[in-house]
Coordinates of C-alpha atoms and ligand atoms in Angstrom, one line a residue:
M281 CA -4.1 19.9 16.4
S282 CA -0.6 19.7 15.2
R283 CA 0.9 16.3 15.0
I284 CA 4.0 15.0 16.7
V285 CA 6.3 13.1 14.0
Y286 CA 9.5 11.3 14.4
V287 CA 12.6 12.4 12.6
N288 CA 15.8 10.5 13.2
G289 CA 15.3 10.1 16.9
A290 CA 13.7 13.4 17.6
W291 CA 10.1 14.0 18.3
P292 CA 9.3 17.4 17.0
P293 CA 5.9 19.0 16.5
E294 CA 5.1 18.5 12.4
A295 CA 5.9 22.2 11.7
E296 CA 9.3 22.0 13.3
A297 CA 10.4 18.8 11.7
T298 CA 13.2 19.2 9.1
I299 CA 15.2 17.3 6.8
S300 CA 18.5 17.8 4.8
V301 CA 18.2 19.4 1.4
F302 CA 20.8 16.8 0.3
D303 CA 18.6 13.9 1.5
R304 CA 18.5 11.4 -1.4
G305 CA 15.0 10.7 -0.7
F306 CA 14.4 14.3 -1.7
L307 CA 16.9 14.4 -4.6
F308 CA 16.7 11.0 -6.4
A309 CA 13.7 9.2 -4.6
D310 CA 16.4 7.0 -3.2
A311 CA 13.9 5.9 -0.3
V312 CA 11.4 3.2 0.6
Y313 CA 8.6 3.6 2.7
E314 CA 5.7 1.8 4.5
V315 CA 2.2 2.3 5.3
T316 CA 0.6 0.5 8.3
S317 CA -2.9 0.8 9.3
V318 CA -4.1 1.5 12.9
L319 CA -7.5 0.2 14.0
D320 CA -8.4 0.6 17.8
G321 CA -5.2 2.1 18.5
R322 CA -3.1 -1.0 17.5
L323 CA -1.1 -1.9 14.5
V324 CA -2.4 -4.1 11.7
D325 CA 0.1 -6.7 10.5
F326 CA 3.0 -5.0 11.5
E327 CA 5.2 -8.0 11.2
G328 CA 4.4 -8.2 7.4
H329 CA 5.2 -4.4 7.0
M330 CA 8.6 -5.0 8.7
R331 CA 9.4 -8.1 6.6
R332 CA 8.7 -6.0 3.2
L333 CA 10.6 -3.1 4.5
H334 CA 13.5 -5.2 4.7
R335 CA 13.2 -6.6 1.4
S336 CA 13.1 -3.3 -0.1
L337 CA 16.0 -2.0 1.9
R338 CA 18.0 -5.1 0.8
E339 CA 17.1 -4.6 -2.8
L340 CA 18.5 -1.0 -2.7
A341 CA 21.4 -1.8 -0.4
I342 CA 20.1 0.9 2.2
P343 CA 21.1 -0.2 5.8
A344 CA 18.1 -0.3 8.0
P345 CA 18.3 2.8 10.4
V346 CA 17.0 0.9 13.6
D347 CA 16.0 -2.7 14.5
D348 CA 12.4 -4.0 14.5
E349 CA 12.3 -3.9 18.2
A350 CA 13.0 -0.1 18.1
M351 CA 10.7 0.3 14.9
L352 CA 7.8 -1.0 16.8
A353 CA 8.5 1.1 20.0
I354 CA 8.7 4.2 17.6
H355 CA 5.2 3.1 16.0
R356 CA 3.6 2.5 19.3
E357 CA 5.1 5.8 20.8
L358 CA 3.8 7.8 17.7
V359 CA 0.1 6.3 18.4
V360 CA 0.4 7.2 21.8
R361 CA 1.7 10.8 21.4
N362 CA -0.8 11.5 18.8
D363 CA -3.7 9.8 20.5
L364 CA -4.4 7.6 17.1
R365 CA -7.3 5.5 17.3
E366 CA -7.9 4.9 13.6
G367 CA -5.8 5.8 10.7
L368 CA -2.2 5.3 9.1
I369 CA 1.3 5.5 10.1
Y370 CA 3.7 6.4 7.3
L371 CA 7.2 5.2 7.5
Q372 CA 10.0 6.4 5.2
V373 CA 13.8 5.3 5.1
T374 CA 15.9 7.2 2.8
R375 CA 19.6 6.6 1.9
G376 CA 20.3 9.7 3.8
A377 CA 22.3 13.2 3.0
A378 CA 25.1 13.3 0.8
D379 CA 26.5 15.7 -1.7
R380 CA 24.4 15.2 -4.9
D381 CA 25.9 12.3 -6.9
F382 CA 24.2 9.4 -9.0
V383 CA 26.7 7.1 -7.4
W384 CA 25.5 5.8 -3.9
P385 CA 27.6 7.3 -1.0
A386 CA 29.9 4.2 0.2
D387 CA 28.8 4.5 4.0
P388 CA 25.6 6.1 4.1
T389 CA 23.5 7.2 7.2
P390 CA 19.7 6.4 6.6
S391 CA 17.1 8.9 7.4
L392 CA 14.0 7.9 9.1
V393 CA 10.8 9.6 9.2
L394 CA 7.4 8.6 10.6
F395 CA 4.2 10.4 10.8
T396 CA 0.5 9.5 11.4
Q397 CA -2.6 10.2 9.5
A398 CA -5.9 9.9 11.4
K399 CA -9.0 9.0 9.3
P400 CA -11.8 6.6 9.1
L401 CA -10.6 3.1 7.6
A402 CA -13.2 0.5 8.7
D403 CA -16.6 2.7 8.3
T404 CA -16.2 4.5 4.8
A405 CA -18.4 5.4 1.9
A406 CA -16.0 3.5 -0.6
G407 CA -15.7 0.2 1.7
R408 CA -19.7 0.5 1.7
D409 CA -20.5 1.4 -1.9
G410 CA -17.5 0.7 -4.0
I411 CA -15.3 2.8 -6.2
R412 CA -15.1 3.4 -10.0
V413 CA -12.0 3.0 -11.7
L414 CA -10.6 3.9 -15.1
T415 CA -7.8 2.2 -16.8
I416 CA -4.6 3.7 -17.9
P417 CA -1.3 2.6 -19.2
D418 CA 1.1 1.4 -16.6
I419 CA 4.0 3.7 -17.1
R420 CA 6.0 2.8 -14.2
W421 CA 9.7 1.5 -13.8
Q422 CA 10.0 -2.3 -13.9
R423 CA 11.1 -2.9 -10.0
R424 CA 7.4 -2.4 -8.7
D425 CA 8.1 -5.0 -6.0
I426 CA 10.4 -2.4 -4.4
K427 CA 8.2 0.0 -2.3
T428 CA 10.0 3.2 -3.3
V429 CA 8.8 6.8 -3.0
Q430 CA 9.0 7.5 -6.6
L431 CA 5.4 7.7 -6.9
L432 CA 4.8 10.5 -9.6
A433 CA 3.3 8.0 -12.1
P434 CA 0.7 6.7 -9.7
S435 CA -0.1 10.3 -8.6
M436 CA -0.7 11.2 -12.4
G437 CA -2.8 8.2 -12.6
K438 CA -5.0 9.4 -9.8
M439 CA -5.2 12.8 -11.1
A440 CA -6.2 11.1 -14.7
A441 CA -9.0 9.3 -12.8
R442 CA -10.0 12.3 -10.8
K443 CA -10.4 14.5 -14.2
A444 CA -12.3 11.6 -15.8
G445 CA -14.8 11.7 -12.8
K446 CA -13.5 8.4 -11.5
D447 CA -12.3 7.4 -7.9
D448 CA -9.1 5.7 -9.0
A449 CA -7.1 4.1 -11.7
W450 CA -6.2 0.5 -12.7
L451 CA -2.9 0.1 -14.5
V452 CA -2.9 -2.1 -17.9
E453 CA 0.4 -3.4 -19.5
D454 CA 0.4 -5.4 -22.4
G455 CA -3.4 -5.8 -22.1
F456 CA -3.3 -7.1 -18.6
V457 CA -4.1 -5.3 -15.3
T458 CA -1.0 -5.0 -13.1
E459 CA -2.5 -3.5 -10.1
G460 CA -4.3 -0.3 -8.9
T461 CA -2.2 2.9 -8.5
S462 CA -1.8 2.3 -4.8
S463 CA -3.5 -1.0 -4.3
N464 CA -3.9 -4.8 -5.6
A465 CA -6.6 -5.4 -8.1
Y466 CA -8.8 -8.4 -8.1
I467 CA -11.9 -9.8 -9.9
V468 CA -14.2 -12.6 -9.0
T469 CA -15.2 -14.7 -11.8
R470 CA -18.6 -15.8 -12.8
D471 CA -17.9 -19.3 -11.4
G472 CA -16.7 -17.8 -8.0
A473 CA -12.8 -17.7 -8.4
V474 CA -10.9 -14.9 -6.7
V475 CA -8.3 -13.9 -9.3
T476 CA -5.4 -11.5 -8.8
R477 CA -2.0 -11.1 -10.6
N478 CA 0.6 -13.4 -9.5
L479 CA 3.6 -11.8 -7.6
S480 CA 6.6 -10.7 -9.9
N481 CA 8.5 -7.5 -10.3
A482 CA 5.4 -6.3 -12.1
V483 CA 3.6 -5.4 -8.9
L484 CA 3.8 -4.6 -5.4
H485 CA 3.7 -7.5 -3.1
G486 CA 1.0 -6.3 -1.0
I487 CA 0.8 -7.0 2.6
T488 CA -3.1 -6.9 2.7
R489 CA -3.1 -9.0 -0.4
A490 CA -1.2 -11.8 1.5
A491 CA -3.7 -11.7 4.3
V492 CA -6.7 -11.5 2.0
L493 CA -5.6 -14.5 0.0
R494 CA -4.9 -16.7 3.0
L495 CA -8.3 -16.0 4.1
A496 CA -10.1 -16.6 1.0
A497 CA -8.4 -19.9 0.8
E498 CA -9.5 -20.5 4.6
A499 CA -13.1 -19.6 3.6
Q500 CA -13.0 -22.3 0.7
L501 CA -12.9 -19.9 -2.0
R502 CA -10.7 -20.8 -5.2
V503 CA -7.7 -18.4 -5.4
E504 CA -6.2 -18.0 -9.0
E505 CA -2.9 -15.8 -9.0
R506 CA -2.6 -14.9 -12.5
P507 CA -2.9 -12.0 -14.9
F508 CA -6.2 -11.2 -16.0
T509 CA -7.4 -8.5 -19.0
V510 CA -9.7 -5.4 -18.8
Q511 CA -12.0 -7.3 -20.8
E512 CA -12.1 -10.3 -18.5
A513 CA -12.4 -7.8 -15.6
T514 CA -15.4 -5.7 -17.0
A515 CA -17.2 -9.0 -17.5
A516 CA -16.6 -10.5 -14.1
A517 CA -19.0 -11.2 -11.3
E518 CA -17.4 -8.8 -8.9
A519 CA -14.1 -6.7 -8.7
F520 CA -12.3 -5.3 -5.8
I521 CA -8.8 -3.7 -4.6
T522 CA -6.9 -4.3 -1.4
A523 CA -4.3 -2.0 0.4
A524 CA -3.4 -1.2 4.2
S525 CA -5.4 2.4 3.6
A526 CA -8.2 0.6 1.9
F527 CA -8.7 -3.1 3.3
V528 CA -11.0 -4.7 0.9
T529 CA -12.9 -2.2 -1.3
P530 CA -15.3 -3.0 -4.0
V531 CA -14.9 -1.7 -7.5
V532 CA -18.4 -1.5 -9.0
E533 CA -17.4 0.2 -12.4
I534 CA -14.4 -0.1 -14.9
D535 CA -14.1 2.3 -17.7
A536 CA -18.0 3.1 -17.4
H537 CA -18.9 -0.6 -17.5
P538 CA -20.7 -1.6 -14.5
V539 CA -19.1 -4.9 -12.7
G540 CA -21.8 -7.3 -12.2
H541 CA -24.8 -5.7 -11.0
G542 CA -22.9 -2.4 -10.5
T543 CA -23.1 -2.5 -6.7
P544 CA -20.5 -4.5 -4.1
G545 CA -20.8 -8.1 -4.5
P546 CA -21.3 -10.8 -1.9
V547 CA -17.7 -12.2 -2.2
T548 CA -16.3 -9.0 -1.9
R549 CA -18.4 -7.9 0.9
R550 CA -17.7 -11.3 2.8
L551 CA -13.9 -10.8 2.2
R552 CA -14.1 -7.1 3.8
E553 CA -15.8 -8.4 6.8
I554 CA -13.5 -11.3 7.3
Y555 CA -10.4 -9.0 6.8
L556 CA -11.6 -6.5 9.1
V557 CA -12.5 -9.1 11.9
E558 CA -8.9 -10.6 11.5
A559 CA -7.2 -7.3 11.2
R560 CA -8.6 -6.3 14.7
R561 CA -8.1 -9.6 16.1
S562 CA -4.4 -9.9 15.3
A563 CA -3.5 -6.1 15.4
I564 CA -0.9 -5.4 18.1
Ligands
PLP653 N1 0.0 -1.9 -5.0 C1 0.5 -0.4 -5.1 C2 1.2 0.0 -6.0 C3 0.7 0.1 -3.7 O1 1.2 1.3 -3.6 C4 0.1 -0.3 -2.7 C5 -0.1 0.2 -1.2 O2 0.2 1.4 -1.1 C6 -0.2 -1.8 -2.7 C7 -0.4 -2.6 -3.9 C8 -1.1 -2.7 -1.4 O3 0.0 -2.9 -0.6 P1 -0.5 -3.1 0.9 O4 -1.6 -4.1 1.1 O5 0.8 -3.7 1.5 O6 -1.0 -1.6 1.4

């Protein structure tokens, strides 16, 4: 089945969707994106994704192509047109097309593209059994808080993991884990604290992270937002990742060391469950 996508006000079938070769997203990765999960045909944490989109746009002085009300209408229309029950909506805003020049055009007309990806999210082997990660140097730029489409470093990281027979990679800088290639990274210490890197320019400010930390605190878990080392992670009781596309996914092995008993731990399983209930409840 061919998807219907959204491109600058039009709703073409995916094979007929086009964007200019001069689009700065294509030439300079001068573009930001969001990925929103869909459960039961409804959008999970839409407001959070819009808030972060505006922050990314503001940091790069890209004008918003449409207002939030229109953005919500486009998301919903895309769900309906593609009969999406479970999966992802990818949204990209670029600075638009202009003759190639490193200097930004003075009065850009941003491009807006959205498409769906139907896939199971709630009931997956990774969610149930966990994933194995490889640690690799974090070679990305220093504004990881902006969700730009320059994703070659994480893409190379995922390929390195794949080559090593692992599911994904965790990125390490100065001995400390920053985050996963496309997720935030966590450990659960042996005395039960949930630890994840504090927010800064070093990591993406995950929308799932914000929800999971709030739910963890509500569940009376101790939360510590601070850097942790690979050594601390391999010695931890549990580890997991969060992302809109993964919710809470257990990490059962780091660099061939089993984490805890090498199976998803109770805190991680509980957080996944709590998160899923809340995501379904609050989806719009
Ligand atoms: N960190 C990185 C580098 C990511 O690419 C992502 C998601 O794609 C995340 C964290 C998780 O963010 P969110 O929970 O908003 O999906």
